XYZ file of C-alpha atoms in Angstrom:
547
model
C -1.724 -131.816 -17.417
C -3.849 -129.338 -16.066
C -2.329 -126.650 -13.891
C -4.412 -124.597 -11.565
C -4.189 -120.845 -11.812
C -2.954 -119.096 -8.792
C -4.812 -115.881 -8.162
C -2.917 -113.241 -6.213
C -4.780 -110.348 -4.704
C -3.724 -106.876 -6.090
C -2.645 -103.940 -3.878
C -5.491 -101.849 -2.531
C -3.618 -98.571 -3.293
C -2.219 -98.011 -6.715
C 1.155 -96.402 -7.073
C -0.363 -93.872 -9.399
C -2.056 -92.232 -6.477
C 1.292 -91.192 -5.079
C 1.406 -88.294 -7.473
C -1.922 -86.768 -6.388
C -0.968 -87.202 -2.781
C 2.287 -85.403 -3.401
C 0.436 -82.635 -5.208
C -1.985 -82.266 -2.332
C 0.807 -82.157 0.183
C 2.800 -79.595 -1.764
C -0.299 -77.541 -2.471
C -1.354 -77.621 1.153
C 2.098 -76.602 2.229
C 2.049 -73.718 -0.226
C -1.361 -72.635 0.972
C -0.259 -72.813 4.558
C 2.926 -70.936 3.753
C 1.040 -68.300 1.844
C -1.522 -67.907 4.599
C 1.128 -67.877 7.277
C 3.256 -65.245 5.504
C 0.632 -62.986 3.997
C 0.045 -59.558 5.505
C -3.185 -58.169 6.912
C -6.098 -56.885 4.865
C -6.896 -53.214 5.440
C -9.728 -50.903 4.405
C -9.276 -47.344 3.212
C -12.140 -44.866 2.878
C -11.834 -42.527 -0.137
C -13.924 -39.875 -1.825
C -13.709 -41.671 -5.169
C -11.935 -44.559 -6.891
C -10.582 -42.479 -9.766
C -7.414 -44.068 -11.158
C -7.584 -47.182 -8.887
C -7.859 -50.710 -10.371
C -8.342 -54.036 -8.590
C -5.214 -56.271 -8.545
C -3.283 -53.518 -10.363
C -2.973 -50.420 -8.211
C -0.060 -50.830 -5.772
C 0.465 -49.371 -2.319
C 3.886 -47.822 -1.892
C 6.108 -46.526 0.872
C 9.008 -44.391 -0.394
C 8.376 -45.808 -3.911
C 8.580 -49.436 -2.607
C 5.579 -51.768 -3.217
C 4.271 -53.106 0.102
C 0.720 -54.016 -0.927
C -1.970 -54.117 -3.595
C -5.628 -53.221 -4.009
C -7.837 -56.356 -3.893
C -11.378 -55.029 -3.820
C -13.372 -51.807 -4.228
C -16.916 -51.317 -2.994
C -19.329 -48.413 -2.618
C -20.112 -47.056 0.835
C -23.658 -47.508 2.043
C -24.189 -43.783 2.542
C -22.952 -43.140 -1.027
C -20.426 -40.632 0.330
C -17.410 -42.445 -1.118
C -15.821 -45.842 -1.666
C -14.047 -48.433 0.484
C -10.830 -49.889 -0.890
C -9.684 -53.300 0.413
C -5.956 -53.814 0.127
C -3.485 -56.496 1.188
C -0.340 -55.276 2.949
C 2.857 -57.327 3.053
C 3.606 -58.952 6.385
C 6.952 -57.216 6.596
C 5.239 -53.806 6.541
C 2.379 -54.661 8.899
C 4.097 -52.913 11.805
C 3.575 -49.573 10.016
C -0.223 -49.807 10.289
C -0.936 -47.474 13.223
C -3.413 -44.691 13.935
C -0.771 -42.187 12.808
C -0.350 -43.770 9.372
C -1.751 -41.822 6.455
C -2.813 -42.858 2.944
C -3.367 -40.716 -0.125
C -3.646 -41.148 -3.871
C -0.669 -39.975 -5.924
C -1.810 -38.525 -9.243
C -0.747 -35.598 -11.448
C -1.319 -32.387 -9.468
C -0.623 -28.794 -10.526
C -1.190 -25.761 -8.268
C 0.394 -22.396 -7.444
C 2.510 -23.926 -4.701
C 3.531 -27.259 -6.261
C 3.683 -29.557 -9.286
C 3.701 -33.248 -8.308
C 2.768 -36.728 -9.516
C 3.917 -36.198 -13.109
C 5.564 -39.651 -13.120
C 2.112 -41.258 -12.851
C 1.180 -40.021 -16.316
C 2.720 -43.239 -17.738
C 2.663 -45.694 -14.827
C -0.755 -44.784 -13.491
C -1.911 -43.595 -10.078
C -0.975 -45.432 -6.899
C -1.763 -45.229 -3.193
C 1.042 -43.816 -1.085
C 1.482 -44.623 2.590
C 3.434 -42.727 5.224
C 6.019 -44.709 7.161
C 5.297 -44.294 10.858
C 5.857 -47.057 13.409
C 4.423 -45.236 16.446
C 0.852 -45.331 17.648
C -1.942 -47.877 18.134
C -2.325 -50.744 15.645
C -5.324 -50.371 13.346
C -6.540 -51.664 9.962
C -9.101 -49.071 8.985
C -8.023 -45.713 7.569
C -9.432 -42.572 5.989
C -7.389 -41.391 3.021
C -6.155 -37.806 2.803
C -7.484 -35.706 -0.068
C -3.988 -34.515 -0.954
C -0.433 -35.535 -0.041
C 0.724 -34.291 3.372
C 2.791 -31.135 3.142
C 5.364 -32.381 5.625
C 6.448 -36.024 5.400
C 6.457 -37.984 8.616
C 9.711 -37.775 10.509
C 10.827 -34.466 9.010
C 12.817 -32.546 11.669
C 11.280 -29.242 12.663
C 8.485 -27.683 14.714
C 4.700 -27.975 14.391
C 2.693 -24.831 15.205
C -0.956 -23.872 15.581
C -1.985 -20.522 14.090
C -5.235 -18.577 14.001
C -6.487 -15.656 11.953
C -9.729 -13.673 11.880
C -8.762 -11.930 8.652
C -10.844 -12.334 5.505
C -7.821 -13.821 3.762
C -7.555 -17.621 4.055
C -4.471 -19.764 3.632
C -4.474 -23.239 2.132
C -2.249 -26.237 2.612
C 1.104 -25.685 0.962
C 1.152 -21.880 1.290
C 4.650 -20.745 2.310
C 6.020 -19.311 5.530
C 8.788 -16.834 4.677
C 11.632 -15.484 6.786
C 13.840 -12.761 5.257
C 13.022 -14.030 1.766
C 13.656 -17.741 2.516
C 10.908 -20.342 2.590
C 11.261 -21.979 6.012
C 7.901 -23.713 6.391
C 4.414 -24.342 5.048
C 0.781 -24.506 6.046
C -0.363 -28.102 6.498
C -4.083 -27.940 7.191
C -6.892 -25.512 8.055
C -10.259 -25.578 9.805
C -12.950 -22.968 10.437
C -14.532 -22.508 13.861
C -18.121 -21.408 13.246
C -18.758 -20.269 16.831
C -15.624 -18.123 17.070
C -15.639 -17.260 13.340
C -11.900 -17.801 13.334
C -9.767 -19.940 11.029
C -7.257 -22.268 12.676
C -4.189 -23.571 10.843
C -1.592 -26.293 11.337
C 1.850 -25.177 10.171
C 5.333 -26.629 10.158
C 8.731 -24.898 10.415
C 11.628 -26.963 9.073
C 14.891 -27.427 10.945
C 17.094 -25.509 11.632
C 14.753 -22.517 11.179
C 12.501 -23.773 13.974
C 15.092 -22.377 16.392
C 13.930 -18.861 15.391
C 10.516 -19.401 16.979
C 10.456 -17.957 20.512
C 7.829 -16.770 22.976
C 7.942 -13.204 21.593
C 7.743 -14.173 17.904
C 4.967 -12.502 15.901
C 3.458 -13.691 12.596
C 1.869 -11.385 9.995
C 0.525 -11.529 6.470
C 2.714 -10.692 3.421
C 0.414 -11.943 0.652
C 0.399 -10.172 -2.718
C 1.061 -6.438 -2.939
C -0.380 -3.980 -0.418
C -0.837 -0.328 -1.306
C -1.727 1.697 1.782
C -2.614 5.382 1.681
C -1.711 6.388 5.222
C -1.325 9.696 6.992
C 2.426 9.354 6.563
C 2.193 8.804 2.794
C 1.901 5.989 0.276
C 3.210 2.691 1.596
C 3.785 -0.364 -0.630
C 4.407 -3.752 0.970
C 5.233 -7.024 -0.775
C 6.802 -10.334 0.115
C 8.727 -12.728 -2.092
C 7.837 -13.765 -5.631
C 6.140 -16.865 -4.254
C 3.804 -14.796 -2.053
C 2.819 -12.731 -5.097
C 1.294 -15.845 -6.665
C 0.019 -17.479 -3.474
C -0.773 -16.353 0.058
C 1.953 -16.412 2.658
C 3.096 -15.128 6.043
C 6.339 -14.143 7.711
C 7.482 -13.727 11.287
C 9.906 -11.811 13.451
C 10.530 -10.279 16.864
C 9.436 -6.632 17.406
C 12.253 -4.133 17.754
C 13.197 -3.431 21.347
C 11.824 -6.745 22.628
C 14.035 -9.557 23.858
C 13.877 -12.862 22.025
C 12.473 -14.886 24.891
C 12.734 -18.626 25.355
C 12.816 -20.928 22.355
C 9.658 -22.915 21.567
C 10.336 -26.665 21.623
C 6.814 -28.139 21.541
C 3.467 -27.323 19.987
C 2.718 -23.604 20.391
C -0.126 -21.252 19.483
C 0.280 -17.929 17.628
C -1.927 -15.311 15.978
C -1.525 -14.130 12.379
C -1.797 -10.319 12.273
C -2.890 -8.187 9.347
C 0.471 -6.475 8.839
C 3.759 -5.786 10.573
C 2.464 -2.679 12.347
C -0.393 -4.630 13.919
C 2.029 -7.376 14.931
C 4.360 -4.873 16.618
C 1.531 -3.098 18.443
C 0.207 -6.419 19.702
C 2.971 -6.532 22.299
C 1.335 -3.602 24.101
C -1.344 -5.118 26.292
C -2.466 -2.086 28.341
C -3.667 1.294 27.087
C -5.315 4.419 28.500
C -8.344 5.525 26.474
C -9.474 9.135 26.012
C -12.325 10.865 24.190
C -12.055 13.674 21.628
C -15.115 15.705 20.584
C -14.389 16.897 17.048
C -16.365 19.877 15.692
C -14.635 19.713 12.306
C -14.724 17.138 9.554
C -13.060 13.794 10.221
C -12.626 12.947 6.561
C -9.205 11.314 6.171
C -9.105 10.025 9.762
C -9.153 6.218 10.006
C -9.208 3.664 12.778
C -5.593 2.830 13.524
C -4.321 6.314 12.627
C -1.415 7.340 14.865
C -1.660 9.569 17.916
C 1.479 11.671 18.262
C 2.998 13.877 20.927
C 5.834 16.144 19.800
C 6.240 14.007 16.683
C 6.487 10.688 18.572
C 3.772 8.065 18.080
C 2.331 7.185 21.480
C -0.999 5.598 20.538
C -3.634 5.086 17.878
C -7.235 5.911 17.040
C -9.476 3.220 18.493
C -12.937 4.201 17.132
C -14.664 6.996 15.195
C -18.288 8.030 15.824
C -19.028 5.012 18.034
C -22.683 4.928 19.002
C -22.184 3.947 22.648
C -19.791 6.766 23.552
C -21.820 9.986 23.320
C -25.577 10.331 23.317
C -27.179 12.082 20.400
C -27.116 11.918 16.624
C -25.100 13.522 13.880
C -28.384 14.928 12.555
C -28.423 17.309 15.505
C -26.951 20.747 14.886
C -23.429 21.253 16.284
C -23.162 17.593 17.263
C -19.461 16.787 17.988
C -18.123 13.595 16.441
C -16.699 11.326 19.182
C -13.239 9.872 18.544
C -11.714 7.441 21.034
C -7.912 7.218 21.172
C -5.578 4.877 23.050
C -2.242 5.808 24.599
C 0.106 2.908 25.371
C 2.427 3.106 28.384
C 4.950 0.993 26.472
C 5.221 3.705 23.785
C 6.035 6.455 26.302
C 8.896 4.479 27.859
C 6.876 3.112 30.738
C 6.345 -0.459 31.846
C 3.465 -2.254 30.157
C 1.873 -2.855 33.552
C -0.717 -1.369 35.863
C 1.937 0.850 37.433
C 2.892 2.316 34.067
C -0.782 2.699 33.093
C -1.623 4.610 36.291
C 1.365 6.898 35.771
C 0.158 7.731 32.247
C -3.355 8.488 33.520
C -2.111 10.763 36.288
C 0.156 12.700 33.936
C -2.583 13.105 31.336
C -5.085 14.368 33.923
C -2.630 17.034 35.063
C -1.789 18.101 31.510
C -5.414 18.226 30.386
C -6.291 20.513 33.295
C -3.434 22.822 32.303
C -2.945 23.278 28.564
C -2.877 19.908 26.727
C -5.069 20.009 23.630
C -5.712 17.706 20.657
C -6.083 18.585 16.998
C -6.400 16.759 13.706
C -3.467 17.357 11.406
C -2.786 16.261 7.852
C 0.076 13.825 7.682
C 0.423 13.824 3.901
C -0.989 16.175 1.278
C -1.114 13.424 -1.363
C -3.249 10.984 0.618
C -5.134 13.492 2.777
C -4.693 11.173 5.784
C -5.145 12.716 9.227
C -3.608 11.896 12.589
C -4.205 13.117 16.135
C -1.626 15.573 17.442
C -1.375 16.244 21.185
C 0.343 19.518 22.112
C 0.507 22.167 24.821
C -1.308 25.388 23.893
C 0.023 28.423 25.732
C -2.175 31.307 26.949
C -5.145 28.947 27.428
C -7.083 29.108 30.624
C -7.099 25.931 32.749
C -10.334 23.968 32.459
C -11.804 21.315 34.760
C -11.437 17.688 33.682
C -14.598 16.367 31.996
C -15.557 12.686 31.944
C -18.172 11.144 29.615
C -19.171 7.474 29.953
C -15.926 6.683 31.736
C -13.690 8.468 29.174
C -11.601 11.495 30.138
C -12.191 14.203 27.515
C -9.188 15.910 25.899
C -10.216 19.399 24.641
C -9.669 20.006 20.941
C -8.512 23.032 18.951
C -8.680 23.840 15.259
C -5.687 22.822 13.208
C -3.666 25.136 11.013
C -5.435 24.019 7.862
C -8.836 24.825 9.327
C -7.621 28.243 10.450
C -6.320 28.994 6.974
C -9.635 27.872 5.539
C -11.522 30.169 7.878
C -9.310 33.135 6.905
C -9.811 32.324 3.241
C -13.577 32.218 3.787
C -13.455 35.629 5.489
C -11.519 37.099 2.563
C -14.015 35.650 0.110
C -16.879 37.116 2.124
C -15.294 40.593 1.892
C -14.809 40.140 -1.819
C -18.459 39.171 -2.182
C -19.480 42.407 -0.393
C -17.668 44.615 -2.904
C -19.884 46.518 -5.502
C -18.613 44.396 -8.315
C -21.400 45.442 -10.733
C -20.460 49.122 -10.459
C -16.767 48.298 -10.708
C -17.377 46.259 -13.838
C -19.334 49.177 -15.386
C -16.616 51.685 -14.547
C -13.973 49.359 -15.929
C -15.985 49.099 -19.151
C -16.139 52.901 -19.452
C -12.391 53.190 -18.854
C -11.730 50.574 -21.501
C -13.892 52.539 -24.000
C -12.016 55.783 -23.234
C -8.717 54.003 -23.622
C -9.840 52.693 -26.999
C -10.766 56.215 -28.147
C -7.456 57.608 -26.866
C -5.584 54.892 -28.707
C -7.416 55.800 -31.926
C -6.565 59.513 -31.414
C -2.918 58.707 -30.818
C -2.886 56.685 -34.016
C -4.376 59.624 -35.980
C -1.841 62.032 -34.453
C 0.997 59.720 -35.385
C -0.237 59.599 -38.980
C -0.473 63.465 -39.146
C 3.015 63.818 -37.696
C 4.390 61.520 -40.356
C 2.687 63.642 -43.052
C 4.038 66.927 -41.581
C 7.559 65.630 -41.346
C 7.319 64.500 -44.934
C 6.129 67.948 -46.131
C 8.912 69.966 -44.403
C 11.550 71.171 -46.914
C 14.502 70.009 -44.921
C 17.046 70.880 -47.656
C 16.015 74.593 -47.851
C 15.977 74.891 -44.052
C 19.462 73.462 -43.833
C 20.696 75.941 -46.472
C 19.348 78.940 -44.555
C 20.972 77.751 -41.352
C 24.302 77.306 -43.136
C 24.147 80.926 -44.434
C 23.552 82.168 -40.882
C 26.513 80.231 -39.651
C 28.720 81.612 -42.464
C 27.747 85.208 -41.609
C 28.487 84.603 -37.939
C 31.850 83.112 -38.841
C 32.718 86.200 -41.032
C 31.691 88.534 -38.240
C 33.856 86.765 -35.701
C 36.808 86.655 -38.086
C 36.620 90.414 -38.745
C 36.305 91.033 -35.047
C 39.354 88.945 -34.399
C 41.487 90.723 -37.040
C 41.065 94.140 -35.472
C 37.418 94.858 -35.259
C 34.782 95.997 -37.779
C 33.749 99.467 -38.779
C 30.319 100.794 -38.071
C 29.299 100.387 -41.692
C 30.576 96.827 -41.830
C 28.764 95.920 -38.637
C 25.639 97.541 -40.026
C 25.885 95.582 -43.226
C 26.453 92.380 -41.267
C 23.431 93.020 -39.085
C 21.339 93.771 -42.174
C 22.423 90.481 -43.675
C 21.579 88.720 -40.392
C 18.143 90.321 -40.306
C 17.483 89.252 -43.879
C 18.346 85.708 -42.919
C 16.077 85.808 -39.868
C 13.247 87.124 -42.017
C 13.579 84.098 -44.280
C 12.830 81.765 -41.354
C 10.331 84.111 -39.665
C 7.238 82.343 -41.109
C 8.286 79.134 -39.518
C 9.000 80.857 -36.177
C 5.604 82.575 -36.315
C 3.891 79.259 -36.917
C 5.632 77.719 -33.889
C 4.752 80.750 -31.713
C 1.098 80.630 -32.686
C 0.760 76.860 -32.471
C 3.668 75.080 -30.755
C 2.273 71.672 -31.648
C 2.077 72.588 -35.292
C 4.991 70.329 -36.117
C 3.088 67.327 -34.644
C -0.572 68.004 -35.392
C -1.689 68.766 -38.940
C -3.122 72.202 -39.747
C -5.061 71.236 -42.831
C -4.040 71.731 -46.446
C -2.544 75.224 -45.895
C 0.451 75.911 -48.027
C 3.784 76.166 -46.307
C 5.048 79.696 -45.705
C 8.040 80.331 -47.950
C 10.677 82.953 -47.067
C 10.465 85.960 -49.476
C 13.259 88.269 -48.269
C 16.099 88.932 -50.683
C 19.470 87.766 -49.657
C 22.072 90.494 -49.378
C 25.719 89.698 -49.601
C 28.449 90.909 -47.330
C 30.819 93.699 -48.448
């Protein structure tokens, strides 16, 4: 029996296709989820791509990964590279115009040592966390890490300096030996030829910055040879290795109001310049110096009765007095400034006019200026204003708008002039004749010395030849006879014959020494000067005894 086959149509969609459909759905969901949750792509301009690798170099905020480098390409102008990086969606709100990027790598300098941890892990791109500003996705990386992290409490300042010394980012700001801030950035204004700096003072030291605060340089060691002596200035150990500044309020000035926002200050050369900067007004006067100005410098003090009241403004300025130093008797012009604030007057027009009126009256009477040496070691000079008595009043002279203060010679110059006069008198003496006469005297003295030596030798010979023993014996006999005579006289007197015999004995004794007495009578110096080889006179009288 034949049975017919029943043919059933198969399903158009195989069950096996369920798996691919599920894969597509899951994959699409993952793609959508990834696309929906991924952060924005940003571009960062850098000088070079040293240490940066695609899909390896992370982007960090406070050591937390919030992105990764995805692509690096060269800029069209060949001035650097452009780094494309993906930032996590959770950190996208930090991408503002105030956000900064920089490469963290090992860095060693005088002011810091940083990035040593990247020696093993490799360099990475750091990002500052700042949620204020306008949203942006294109950035220019900083060449070095910012000195002050974003959000650090303190005060930002703007400083300027026209000194030859330049400060770099990271150089310290010192106050009484403590580091209270740092330089952040610098720029040079070509038109003004002035360097401008951005600086930051950390809290709570920012409260020290007031309207009357002054900044000055304390870099390295300064050795100044001033009129007052040798002055050595130095800051902290850190400023010996790197440049640095300090600040303070000049003595006698009130603190003023505290600075709360961005402020502008000038960096002065030293503390003296910073203190003098508070004096805005000054009366200028002209000195015509006939002497040398060696040792006088711009900035040298001007004193009155030992008190500094001003400073030297210029020396031999070409626009002050007509003429040239090549002309004979040309006075060297020196311009000085006198500050009302240094003579206990207000630093205002009223105080300035009072100073001018007083100076005009004094100049017409007896006020004079002189250059004096402040220190023998350095040879530095300063201007001394003093009243000279017994000087006739002179009319006030004005040259090119400057009142002229008459000058007088200082004590050193007067001593020099007296010394020159004495030397001139010495030069007029007949020194050649005096030298000849002195030579003759020296020759005579030499001959006299030789004669004295010969005389001394002859005297020694004469003394040696004298028979001292015989002379002593004769003198003893005379003394014995005198003693016998006196004894007889004491016992009752002597007879005529006894006295006669005694006298005869005395005469015999005198005859024995008569040759010597004759020699002394004829030549008193015979005992000193030799008389040749003559034989000594010997006494020949016979000695007679006493009865």
